[in-house]
mmCIF file of C-alpha atoms in Angstrom:
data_model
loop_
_atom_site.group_PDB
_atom_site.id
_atom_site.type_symbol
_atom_site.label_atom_id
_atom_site.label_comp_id
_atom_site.label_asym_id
_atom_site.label_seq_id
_atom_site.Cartn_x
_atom_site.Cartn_y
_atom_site.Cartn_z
ATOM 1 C CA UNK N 11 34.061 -27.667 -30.839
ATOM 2 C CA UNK N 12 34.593 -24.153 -32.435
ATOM 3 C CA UNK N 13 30.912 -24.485 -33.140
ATOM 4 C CA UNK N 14 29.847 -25.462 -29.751
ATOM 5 C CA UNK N 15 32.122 -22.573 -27.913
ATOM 6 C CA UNK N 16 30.123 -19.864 -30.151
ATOM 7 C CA UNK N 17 27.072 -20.967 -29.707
ATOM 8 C CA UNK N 18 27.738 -20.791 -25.651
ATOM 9 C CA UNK N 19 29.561 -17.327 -26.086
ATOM 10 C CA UNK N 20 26.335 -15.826 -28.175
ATOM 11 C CA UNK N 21 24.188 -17.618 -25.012
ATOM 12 C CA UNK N 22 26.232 -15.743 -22.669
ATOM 13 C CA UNK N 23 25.936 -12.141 -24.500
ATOM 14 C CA UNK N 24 22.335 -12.605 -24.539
ATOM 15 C CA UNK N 25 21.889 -13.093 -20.731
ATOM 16 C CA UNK N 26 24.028 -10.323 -20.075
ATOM 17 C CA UNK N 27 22.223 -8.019 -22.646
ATOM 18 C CA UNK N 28 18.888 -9.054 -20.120
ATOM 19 C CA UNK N 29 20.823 -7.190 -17.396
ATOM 20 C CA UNK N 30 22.123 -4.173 -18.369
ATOM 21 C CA UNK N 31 20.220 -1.174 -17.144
ATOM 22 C CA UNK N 32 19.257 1.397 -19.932
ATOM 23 C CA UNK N 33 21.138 4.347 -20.515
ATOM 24 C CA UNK N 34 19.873 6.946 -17.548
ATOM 25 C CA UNK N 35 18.992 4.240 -15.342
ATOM 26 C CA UNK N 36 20.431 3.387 -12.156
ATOM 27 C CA UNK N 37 20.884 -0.658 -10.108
ATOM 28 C CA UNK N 38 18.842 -0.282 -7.606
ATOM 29 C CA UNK N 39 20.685 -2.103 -4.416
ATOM 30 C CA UNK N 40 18.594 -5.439 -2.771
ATOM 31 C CA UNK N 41 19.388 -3.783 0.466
ATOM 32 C CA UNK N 42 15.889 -2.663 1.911
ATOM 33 C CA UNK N 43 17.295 0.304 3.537
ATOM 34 C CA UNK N 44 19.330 1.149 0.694
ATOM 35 C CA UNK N 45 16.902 0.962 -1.915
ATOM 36 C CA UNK N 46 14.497 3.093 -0.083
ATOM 37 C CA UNK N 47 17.148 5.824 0.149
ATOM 38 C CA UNK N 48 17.548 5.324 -3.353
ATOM 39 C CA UNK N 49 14.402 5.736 -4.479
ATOM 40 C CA UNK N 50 12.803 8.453 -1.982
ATOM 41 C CA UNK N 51 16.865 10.360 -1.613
ATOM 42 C CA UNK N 52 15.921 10.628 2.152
ATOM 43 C CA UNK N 53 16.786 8.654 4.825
ATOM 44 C CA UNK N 54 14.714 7.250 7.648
ATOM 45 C CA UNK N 55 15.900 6.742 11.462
ATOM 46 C CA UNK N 56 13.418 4.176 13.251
ATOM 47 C CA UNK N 57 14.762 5.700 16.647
ATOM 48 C CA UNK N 58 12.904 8.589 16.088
ATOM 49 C CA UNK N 59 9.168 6.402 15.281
ATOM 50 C CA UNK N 60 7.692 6.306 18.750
ATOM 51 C CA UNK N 61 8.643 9.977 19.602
ATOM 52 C CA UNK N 62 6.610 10.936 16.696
ATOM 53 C CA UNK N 63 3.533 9.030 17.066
ATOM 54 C CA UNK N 64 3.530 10.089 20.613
ATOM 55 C CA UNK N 65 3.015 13.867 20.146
ATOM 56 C CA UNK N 66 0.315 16.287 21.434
ATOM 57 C CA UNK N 67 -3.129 14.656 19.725
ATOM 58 C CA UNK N 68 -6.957 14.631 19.390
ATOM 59 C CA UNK N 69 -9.284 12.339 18.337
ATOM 60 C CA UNK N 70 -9.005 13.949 14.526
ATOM 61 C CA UNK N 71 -5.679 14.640 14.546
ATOM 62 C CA UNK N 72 -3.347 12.111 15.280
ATOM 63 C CA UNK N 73 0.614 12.248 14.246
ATOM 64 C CA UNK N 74 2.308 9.765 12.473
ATOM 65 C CA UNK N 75 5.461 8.988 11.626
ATOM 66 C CA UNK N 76 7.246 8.070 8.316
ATOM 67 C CA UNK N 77 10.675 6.237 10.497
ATOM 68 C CA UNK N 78 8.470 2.990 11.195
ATOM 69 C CA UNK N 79 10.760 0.157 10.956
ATOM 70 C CA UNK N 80 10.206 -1.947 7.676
ATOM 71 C CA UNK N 81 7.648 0.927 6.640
ATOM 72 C CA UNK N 82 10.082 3.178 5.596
ATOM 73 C CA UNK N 83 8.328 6.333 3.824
ATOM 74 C CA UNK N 84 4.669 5.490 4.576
ATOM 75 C CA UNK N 85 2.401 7.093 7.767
ATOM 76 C CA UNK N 86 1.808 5.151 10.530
ATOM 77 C CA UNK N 87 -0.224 6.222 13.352
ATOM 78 C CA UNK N 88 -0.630 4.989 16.829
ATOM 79 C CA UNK N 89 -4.309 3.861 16.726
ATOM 80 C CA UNK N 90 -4.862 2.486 20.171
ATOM 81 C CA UNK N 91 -2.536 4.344 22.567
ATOM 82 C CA UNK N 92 -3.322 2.147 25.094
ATOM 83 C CA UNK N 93 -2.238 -0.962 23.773
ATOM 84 C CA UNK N 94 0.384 0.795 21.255
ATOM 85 C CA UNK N 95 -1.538 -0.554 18.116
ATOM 86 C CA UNK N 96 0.642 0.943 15.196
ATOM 87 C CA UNK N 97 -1.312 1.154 12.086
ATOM 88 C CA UNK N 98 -0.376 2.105 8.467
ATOM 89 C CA UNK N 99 -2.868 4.291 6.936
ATOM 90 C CA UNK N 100 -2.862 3.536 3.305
ATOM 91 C CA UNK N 101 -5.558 5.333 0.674
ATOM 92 C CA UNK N 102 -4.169 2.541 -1.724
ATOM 93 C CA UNK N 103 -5.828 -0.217 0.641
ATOM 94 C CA UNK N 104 -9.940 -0.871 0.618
ATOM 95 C CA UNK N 105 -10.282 -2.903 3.523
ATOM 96 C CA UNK N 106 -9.265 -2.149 6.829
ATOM 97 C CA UNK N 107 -6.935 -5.258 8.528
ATOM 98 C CA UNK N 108 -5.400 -6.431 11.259
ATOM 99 C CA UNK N 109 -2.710 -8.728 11.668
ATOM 100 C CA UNK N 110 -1.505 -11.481 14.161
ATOM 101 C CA UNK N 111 0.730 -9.229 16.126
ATOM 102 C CA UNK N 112 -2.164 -7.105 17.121
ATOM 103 C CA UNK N 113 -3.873 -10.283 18.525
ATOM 104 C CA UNK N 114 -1.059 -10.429 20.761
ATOM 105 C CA UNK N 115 -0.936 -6.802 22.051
ATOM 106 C CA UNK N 116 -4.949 -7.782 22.737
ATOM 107 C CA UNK N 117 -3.931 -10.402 24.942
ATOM 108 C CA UNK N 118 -4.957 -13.265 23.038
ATOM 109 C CA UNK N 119 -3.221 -16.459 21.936
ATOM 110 C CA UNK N 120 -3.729 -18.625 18.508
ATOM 111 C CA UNK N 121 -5.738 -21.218 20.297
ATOM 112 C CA UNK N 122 -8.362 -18.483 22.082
ATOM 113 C CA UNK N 123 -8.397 -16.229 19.007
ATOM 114 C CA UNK N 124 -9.769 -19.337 17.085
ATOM 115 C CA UNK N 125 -12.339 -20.338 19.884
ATOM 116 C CA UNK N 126 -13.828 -17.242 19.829
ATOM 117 C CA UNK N 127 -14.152 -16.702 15.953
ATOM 118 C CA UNK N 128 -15.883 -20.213 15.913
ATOM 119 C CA UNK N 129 -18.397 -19.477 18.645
ATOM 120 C CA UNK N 130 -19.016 -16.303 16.798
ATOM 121 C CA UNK N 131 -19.112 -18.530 13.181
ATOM 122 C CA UNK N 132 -21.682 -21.039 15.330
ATOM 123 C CA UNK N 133 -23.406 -18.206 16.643
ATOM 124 C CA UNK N 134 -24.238 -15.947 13.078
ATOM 125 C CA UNK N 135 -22.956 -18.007 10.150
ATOM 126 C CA UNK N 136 -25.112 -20.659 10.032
ATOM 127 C CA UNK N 137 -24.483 -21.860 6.236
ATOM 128 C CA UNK N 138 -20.081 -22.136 7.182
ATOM 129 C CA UNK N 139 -21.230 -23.440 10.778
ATOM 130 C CA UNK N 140 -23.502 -26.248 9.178
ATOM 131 C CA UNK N 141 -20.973 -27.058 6.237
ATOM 132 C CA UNK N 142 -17.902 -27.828 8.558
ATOM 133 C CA UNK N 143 -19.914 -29.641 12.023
ATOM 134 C CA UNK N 144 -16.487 -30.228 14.015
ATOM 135 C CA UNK N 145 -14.524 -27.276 15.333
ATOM 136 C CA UNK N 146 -11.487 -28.755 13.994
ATOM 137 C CA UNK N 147 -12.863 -28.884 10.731
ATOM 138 C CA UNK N 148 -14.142 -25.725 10.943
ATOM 139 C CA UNK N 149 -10.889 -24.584 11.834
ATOM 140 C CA UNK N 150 -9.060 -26.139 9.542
ATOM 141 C CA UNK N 151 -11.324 -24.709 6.785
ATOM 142 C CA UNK N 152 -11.282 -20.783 8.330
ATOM 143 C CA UNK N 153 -6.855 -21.128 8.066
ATOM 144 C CA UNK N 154 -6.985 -21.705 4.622
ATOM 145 C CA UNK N 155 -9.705 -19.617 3.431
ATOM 146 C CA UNK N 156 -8.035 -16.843 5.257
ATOM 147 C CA UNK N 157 -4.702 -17.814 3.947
ATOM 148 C CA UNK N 158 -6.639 -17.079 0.129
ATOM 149 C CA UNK N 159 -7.593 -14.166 1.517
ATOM 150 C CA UNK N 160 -11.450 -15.323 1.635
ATOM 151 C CA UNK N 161 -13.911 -15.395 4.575
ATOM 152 C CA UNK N 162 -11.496 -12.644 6.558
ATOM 153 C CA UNK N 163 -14.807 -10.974 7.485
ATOM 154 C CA UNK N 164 -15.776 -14.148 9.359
ATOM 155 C CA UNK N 165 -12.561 -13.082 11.713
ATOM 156 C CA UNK N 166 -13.817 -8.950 12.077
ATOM 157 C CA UNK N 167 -12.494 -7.532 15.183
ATOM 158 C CA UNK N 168 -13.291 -3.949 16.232
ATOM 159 C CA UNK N 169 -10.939 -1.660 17.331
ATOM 160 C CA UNK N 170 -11.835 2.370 18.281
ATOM 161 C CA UNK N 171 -15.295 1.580 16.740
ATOM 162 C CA UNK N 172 -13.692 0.726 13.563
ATOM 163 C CA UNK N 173 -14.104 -2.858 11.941
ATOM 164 C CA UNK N 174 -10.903 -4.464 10.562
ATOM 165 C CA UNK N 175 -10.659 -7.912 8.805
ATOM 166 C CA UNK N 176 -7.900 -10.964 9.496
ATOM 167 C CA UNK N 177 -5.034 -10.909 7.685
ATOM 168 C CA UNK N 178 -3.271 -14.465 9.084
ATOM 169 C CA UNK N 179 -0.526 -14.092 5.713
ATOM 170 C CA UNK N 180 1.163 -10.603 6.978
ATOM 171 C CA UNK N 181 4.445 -10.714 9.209
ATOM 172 C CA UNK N 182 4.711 -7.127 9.203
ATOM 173 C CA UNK N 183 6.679 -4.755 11.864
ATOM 174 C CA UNK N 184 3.094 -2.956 12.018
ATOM 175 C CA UNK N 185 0.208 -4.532 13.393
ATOM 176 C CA UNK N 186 -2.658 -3.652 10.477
ATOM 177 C CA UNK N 187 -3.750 -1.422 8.410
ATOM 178 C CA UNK N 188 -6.468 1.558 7.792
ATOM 179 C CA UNK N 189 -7.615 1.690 3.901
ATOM 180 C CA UNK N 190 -10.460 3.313 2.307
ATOM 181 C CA UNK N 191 -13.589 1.568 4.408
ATOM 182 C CA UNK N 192 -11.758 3.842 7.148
ATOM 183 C CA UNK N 193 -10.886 6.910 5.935
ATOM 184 C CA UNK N 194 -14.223 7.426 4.068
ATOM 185 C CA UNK N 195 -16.059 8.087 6.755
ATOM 186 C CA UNK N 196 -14.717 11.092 6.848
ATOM 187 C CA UNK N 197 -15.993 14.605 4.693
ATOM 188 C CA UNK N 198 -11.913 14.976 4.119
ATOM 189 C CA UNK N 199 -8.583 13.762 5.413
ATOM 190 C CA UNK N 200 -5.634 15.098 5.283
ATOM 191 C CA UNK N 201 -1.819 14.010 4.937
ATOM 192 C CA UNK N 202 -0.048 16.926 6.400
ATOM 193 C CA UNK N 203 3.684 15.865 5.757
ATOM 194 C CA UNK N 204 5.025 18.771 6.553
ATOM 195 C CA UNK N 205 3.937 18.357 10.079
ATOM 196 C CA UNK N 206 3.447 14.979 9.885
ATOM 197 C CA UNK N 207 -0.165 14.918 11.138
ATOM 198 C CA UNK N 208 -3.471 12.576 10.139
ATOM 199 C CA UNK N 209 -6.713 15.683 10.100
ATOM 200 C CA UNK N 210 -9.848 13.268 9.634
ATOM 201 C CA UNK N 211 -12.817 15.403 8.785
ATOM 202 C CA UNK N 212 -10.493 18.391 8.114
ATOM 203 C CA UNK N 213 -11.664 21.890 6.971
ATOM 204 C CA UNK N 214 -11.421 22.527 3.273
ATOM 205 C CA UNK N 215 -7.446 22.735 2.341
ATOM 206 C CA UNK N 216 -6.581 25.890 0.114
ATOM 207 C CA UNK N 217 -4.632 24.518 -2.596
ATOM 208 C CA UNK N 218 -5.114 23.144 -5.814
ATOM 209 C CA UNK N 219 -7.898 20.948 -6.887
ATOM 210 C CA UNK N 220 -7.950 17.953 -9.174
ATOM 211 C CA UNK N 221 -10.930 15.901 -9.623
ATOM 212 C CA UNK N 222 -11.201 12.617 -8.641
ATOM 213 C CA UNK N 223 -12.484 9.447 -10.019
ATOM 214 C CA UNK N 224 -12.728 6.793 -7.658
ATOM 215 C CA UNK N 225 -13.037 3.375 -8.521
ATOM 216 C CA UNK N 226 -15.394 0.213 -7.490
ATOM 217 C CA UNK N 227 -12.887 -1.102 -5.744
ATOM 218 C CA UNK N 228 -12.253 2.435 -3.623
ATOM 219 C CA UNK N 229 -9.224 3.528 -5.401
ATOM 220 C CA UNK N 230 -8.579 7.859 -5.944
ATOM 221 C CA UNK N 231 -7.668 8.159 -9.348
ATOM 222 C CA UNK N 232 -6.558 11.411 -10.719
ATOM 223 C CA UNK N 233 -4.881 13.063 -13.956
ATOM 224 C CA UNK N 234 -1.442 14.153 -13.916
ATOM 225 C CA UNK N 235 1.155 15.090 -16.397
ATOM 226 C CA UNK N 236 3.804 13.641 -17.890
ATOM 227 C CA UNK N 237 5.881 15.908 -20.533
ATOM 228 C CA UNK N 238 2.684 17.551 -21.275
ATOM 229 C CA UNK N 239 0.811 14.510 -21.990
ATOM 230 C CA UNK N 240 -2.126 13.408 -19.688
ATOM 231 C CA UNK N 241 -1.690 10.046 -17.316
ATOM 232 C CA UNK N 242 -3.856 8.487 -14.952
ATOM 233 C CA UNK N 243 -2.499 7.493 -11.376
ATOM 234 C CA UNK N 244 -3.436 6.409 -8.169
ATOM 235 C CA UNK N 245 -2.538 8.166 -4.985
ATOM 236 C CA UNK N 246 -1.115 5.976 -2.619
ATOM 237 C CA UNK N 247 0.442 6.318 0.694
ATOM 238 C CA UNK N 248 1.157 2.827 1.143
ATOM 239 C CA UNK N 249 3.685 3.531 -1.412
ATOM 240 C CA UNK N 250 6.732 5.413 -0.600
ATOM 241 C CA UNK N 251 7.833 5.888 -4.290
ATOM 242 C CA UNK N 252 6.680 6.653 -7.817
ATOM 243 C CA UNK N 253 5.804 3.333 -9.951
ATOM 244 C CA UNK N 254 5.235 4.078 -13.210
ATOM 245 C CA UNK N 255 3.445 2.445 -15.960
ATOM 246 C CA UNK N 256 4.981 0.388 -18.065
ATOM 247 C CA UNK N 257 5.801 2.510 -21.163
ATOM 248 C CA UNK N 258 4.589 5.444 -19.659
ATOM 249 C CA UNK N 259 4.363 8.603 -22.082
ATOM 250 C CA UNK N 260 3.538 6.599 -25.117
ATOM 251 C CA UNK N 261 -0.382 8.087 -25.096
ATOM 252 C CA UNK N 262 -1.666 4.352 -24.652
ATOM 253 C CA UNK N 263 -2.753 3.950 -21.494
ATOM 254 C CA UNK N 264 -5.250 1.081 -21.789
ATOM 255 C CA UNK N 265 -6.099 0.879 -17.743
ATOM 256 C CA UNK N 266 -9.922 -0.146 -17.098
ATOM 257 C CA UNK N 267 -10.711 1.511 -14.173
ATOM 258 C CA UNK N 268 -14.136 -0.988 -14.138
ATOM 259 C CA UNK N 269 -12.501 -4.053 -14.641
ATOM 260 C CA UNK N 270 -10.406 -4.907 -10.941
ATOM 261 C CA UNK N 271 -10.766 -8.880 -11.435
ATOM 262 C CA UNK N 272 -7.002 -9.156 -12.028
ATOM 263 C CA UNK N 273 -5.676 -7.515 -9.062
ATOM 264 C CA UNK N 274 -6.687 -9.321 -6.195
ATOM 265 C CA UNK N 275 -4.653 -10.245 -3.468
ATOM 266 C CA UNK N 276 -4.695 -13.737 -4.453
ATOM 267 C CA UNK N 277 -3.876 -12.835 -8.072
ATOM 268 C CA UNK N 278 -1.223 -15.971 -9.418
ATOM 269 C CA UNK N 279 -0.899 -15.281 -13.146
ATOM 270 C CA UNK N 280 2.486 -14.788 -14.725
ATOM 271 C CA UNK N 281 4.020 -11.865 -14.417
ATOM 272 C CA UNK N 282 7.018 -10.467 -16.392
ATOM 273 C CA UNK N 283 10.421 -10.150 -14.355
ATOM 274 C CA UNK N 284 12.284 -6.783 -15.777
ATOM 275 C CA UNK N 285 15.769 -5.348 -14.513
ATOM 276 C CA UNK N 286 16.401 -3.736 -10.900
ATOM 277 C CA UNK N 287 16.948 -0.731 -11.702
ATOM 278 C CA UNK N 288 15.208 2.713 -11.617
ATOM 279 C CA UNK N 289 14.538 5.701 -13.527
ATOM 280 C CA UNK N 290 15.009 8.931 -13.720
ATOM 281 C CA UNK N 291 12.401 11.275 -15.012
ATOM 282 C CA UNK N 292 12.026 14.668 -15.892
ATOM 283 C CA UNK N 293 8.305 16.688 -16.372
ATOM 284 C CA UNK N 294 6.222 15.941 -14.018
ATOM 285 C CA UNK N 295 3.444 17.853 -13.155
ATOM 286 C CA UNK N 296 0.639 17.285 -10.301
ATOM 287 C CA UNK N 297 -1.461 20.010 -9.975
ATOM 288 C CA UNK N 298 0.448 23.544 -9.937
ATOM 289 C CA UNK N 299 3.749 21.633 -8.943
ATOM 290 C CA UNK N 300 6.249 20.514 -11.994
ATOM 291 C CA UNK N 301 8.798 17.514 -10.374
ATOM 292 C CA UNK N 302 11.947 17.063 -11.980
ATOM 293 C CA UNK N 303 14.357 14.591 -10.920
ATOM 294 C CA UNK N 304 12.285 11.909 -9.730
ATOM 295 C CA UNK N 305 12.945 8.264 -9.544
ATOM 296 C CA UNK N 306 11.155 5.456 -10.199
ATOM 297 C CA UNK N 307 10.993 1.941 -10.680
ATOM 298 C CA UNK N 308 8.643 -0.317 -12.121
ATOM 299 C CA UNK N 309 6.208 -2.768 -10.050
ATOM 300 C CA UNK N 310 8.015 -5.654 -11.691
ATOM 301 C CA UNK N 311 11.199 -5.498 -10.728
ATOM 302 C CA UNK N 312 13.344 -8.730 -9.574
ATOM 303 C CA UNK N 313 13.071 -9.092 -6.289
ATOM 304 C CA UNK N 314 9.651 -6.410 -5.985
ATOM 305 C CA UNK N 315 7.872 -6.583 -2.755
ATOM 306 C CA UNK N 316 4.365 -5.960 -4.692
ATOM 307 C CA UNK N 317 2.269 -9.004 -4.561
ATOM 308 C CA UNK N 318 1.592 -10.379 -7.967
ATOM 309 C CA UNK N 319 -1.746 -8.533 -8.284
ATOM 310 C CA UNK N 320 -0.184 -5.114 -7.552
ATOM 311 C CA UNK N 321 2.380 -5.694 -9.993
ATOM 312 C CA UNK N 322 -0.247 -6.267 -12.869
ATOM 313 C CA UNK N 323 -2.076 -3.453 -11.720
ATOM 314 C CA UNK N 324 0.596 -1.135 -11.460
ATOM 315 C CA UNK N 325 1.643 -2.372 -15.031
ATOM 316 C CA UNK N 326 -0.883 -0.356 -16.495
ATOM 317 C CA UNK N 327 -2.104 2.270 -13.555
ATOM 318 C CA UNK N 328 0.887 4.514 -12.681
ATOM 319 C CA UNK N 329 0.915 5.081 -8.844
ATOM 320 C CA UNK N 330 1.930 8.107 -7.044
ATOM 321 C CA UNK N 331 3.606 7.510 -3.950
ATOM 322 C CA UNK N 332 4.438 9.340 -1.012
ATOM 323 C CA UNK N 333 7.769 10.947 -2.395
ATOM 324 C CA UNK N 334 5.480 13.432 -4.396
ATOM 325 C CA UNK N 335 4.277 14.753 -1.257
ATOM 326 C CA UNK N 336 6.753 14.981 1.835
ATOM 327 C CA UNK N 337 7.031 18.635 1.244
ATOM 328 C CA UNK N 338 3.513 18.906 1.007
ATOM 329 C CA UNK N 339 0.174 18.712 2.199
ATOM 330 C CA UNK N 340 -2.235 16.792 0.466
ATOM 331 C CA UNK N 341 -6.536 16.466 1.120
ATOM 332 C CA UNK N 342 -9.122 13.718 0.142
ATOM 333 C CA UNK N 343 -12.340 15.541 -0.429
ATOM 334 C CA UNK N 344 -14.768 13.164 -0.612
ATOM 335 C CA UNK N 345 -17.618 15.767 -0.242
ATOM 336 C CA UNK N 346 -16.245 17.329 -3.222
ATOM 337 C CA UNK N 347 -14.556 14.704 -5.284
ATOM 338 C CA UNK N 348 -11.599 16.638 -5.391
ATOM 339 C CA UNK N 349 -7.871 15.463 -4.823
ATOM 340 C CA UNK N 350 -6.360 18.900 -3.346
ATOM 341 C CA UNK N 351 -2.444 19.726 -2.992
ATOM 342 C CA UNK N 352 -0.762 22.757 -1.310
#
């Protein structure tokens, strides 16, 4: 029995030893709104969303807001006034998507939607319309492709002359979102979060430059420091916070900026589960500006809203977020290749 009792007592040190946060670190709570605060140290009012978006605009710059509901910390913009189409706008995103609430702000219901992506399949897919002969087989095959995130193109809609893809999978408060197919057709965009204003083929910012690498997959990579040793991040509104690299600082960095096989959206290899809890760290530098102070917490936290493939990409790519930046303004020079903050 005495044996038996210490062998369940070592058990039970060992589990808790899992759980305790390292020293510095902080629980993070599983309270959405909470955690947010905790991570960004502002807080968000949705009451104050619609105002926003609503404010003077033209058709290159458009306001968004940062007190969406459930998209806390990120820019949405009203893309479609007329039928209130609220889209994130997300430079960590390639495609451009749309989900099922915006079918229903189009006036169109499950059952029409699908009619008219079939006669458009009959009509200009002849290899999916000859490999599935009945509409309900047809259909059948579309929902789970779509589900596995394949063959979304076969369900492109067009919205302000801009082509989005069918996301079926999201339940989001937003209705889709604009990624790098949109905002590259654009010379430069910029975040303005001081003012809180999209500037699509804006005039050159004056700030400071940092080249860019951007990847196959459409990603703006740039150098930062950390302590006075170089890292490589992503910049990424669609991310409200900083996510660091797992061991970041320890000058191996292994990410292969050629190789994105692993990160897809239907990525389903194991991941590893670490403590909810977040960082604090000093040394920071981006561009001219040194951060101190900041939070963090990794992409594989229990309970992390990253899908799977984000969380093994963000494992080795540190992402910047947009908690670097509310007190700035930040420019995409694609012309230039250049990454500028002011």
């Amino acid at each position: 029995m005495k044996i038996k009792n210490v062998f369940i007592m070592f058990c039970n040190v060992l589990l808790s030893a899992c759980t305790i946060p390292k020293a510095g670190s902080e629980k993070l709570s599983y309270n959405p709104e909470k955690y947010i605060e905790q991570l960004t140290q502002r807080k968000f009012d949705e009451a104050k969303a619609n105002e926003e978006m609503s404010r003077e605009r033209t058709e290159k710059r458009i306001p968004f807001t940062m007190n969406f509901k459930w998209c806390f910390g990120k820019p949405v913009i009203d893309f479609d006034p007329e039928h209130h189409i609220y889209m994130q706008v997300d430079t960590g995103f390639t495609r451009n998507w749309y989900y099922t609430s915006c079918l229903r702000k189009m006036g169109l219901s499950d059952d029409d939607f699908m009619k008219e992506v079939i006669a458009e399949v009959r009509k200009n897919h002849k290899d999916v319309s000859d490999a599935h002969p009945s509409d309900k087989e047809l259909s059948d095959y579309l929902q789970n492709s779509w589900k596995n995130f394949t063959e979304n193109y076969l369900a492109e809609a067009w919205i302000n002359n801009t082509p989005l893809r069918y996301n079926s999978v999201s339940r989001e408060s937003f209705d889709g979102v604009l990624g790098q197919d949109f905002l590259m057709q654009y010379d430069r965009v910029t975040f303005d979060f001081v003012n809180n204003y999209l500037i699509l083929d804006d005039k050159k910012l004056d700030g400071t430059e940092i080249p860019f690498v951007q990847t196959d997959n459409k990603e703006i990579l740039i150098n930062f420091t950390y302590n006075g040793a170089s890292e490589l991040a992503m910049i990424d509104t669609g991310n409200y916070c900083f996510t660091p690299r797992h061991n970041l600082g320890d000058g191996k960095q292994d990410y292969d900026i050629k190789d994105y096989s692993k990160y897809g959206l239907a990525y389903n290899g194991d991941i590893p589960v670490t403590p909810r809890v977040m960082q604090t760290y000093d040394g920071i530098q981006i561009g001219h500006i040194t951060y101190n102070n900041m939070k963090g917490a990794y992409s594989t936290i229990r309970g992390s809203g990253f899908v799977k493939g984000s969380q093994a990409h963000m494992m080795k790519l540190n992402n910047l977020g947009n908690v670097f930046f509310y007190d700035h303004v930040i420019q995409i020079d694609y012309a230039d290749k250049v990454f500028i903050i002011k």
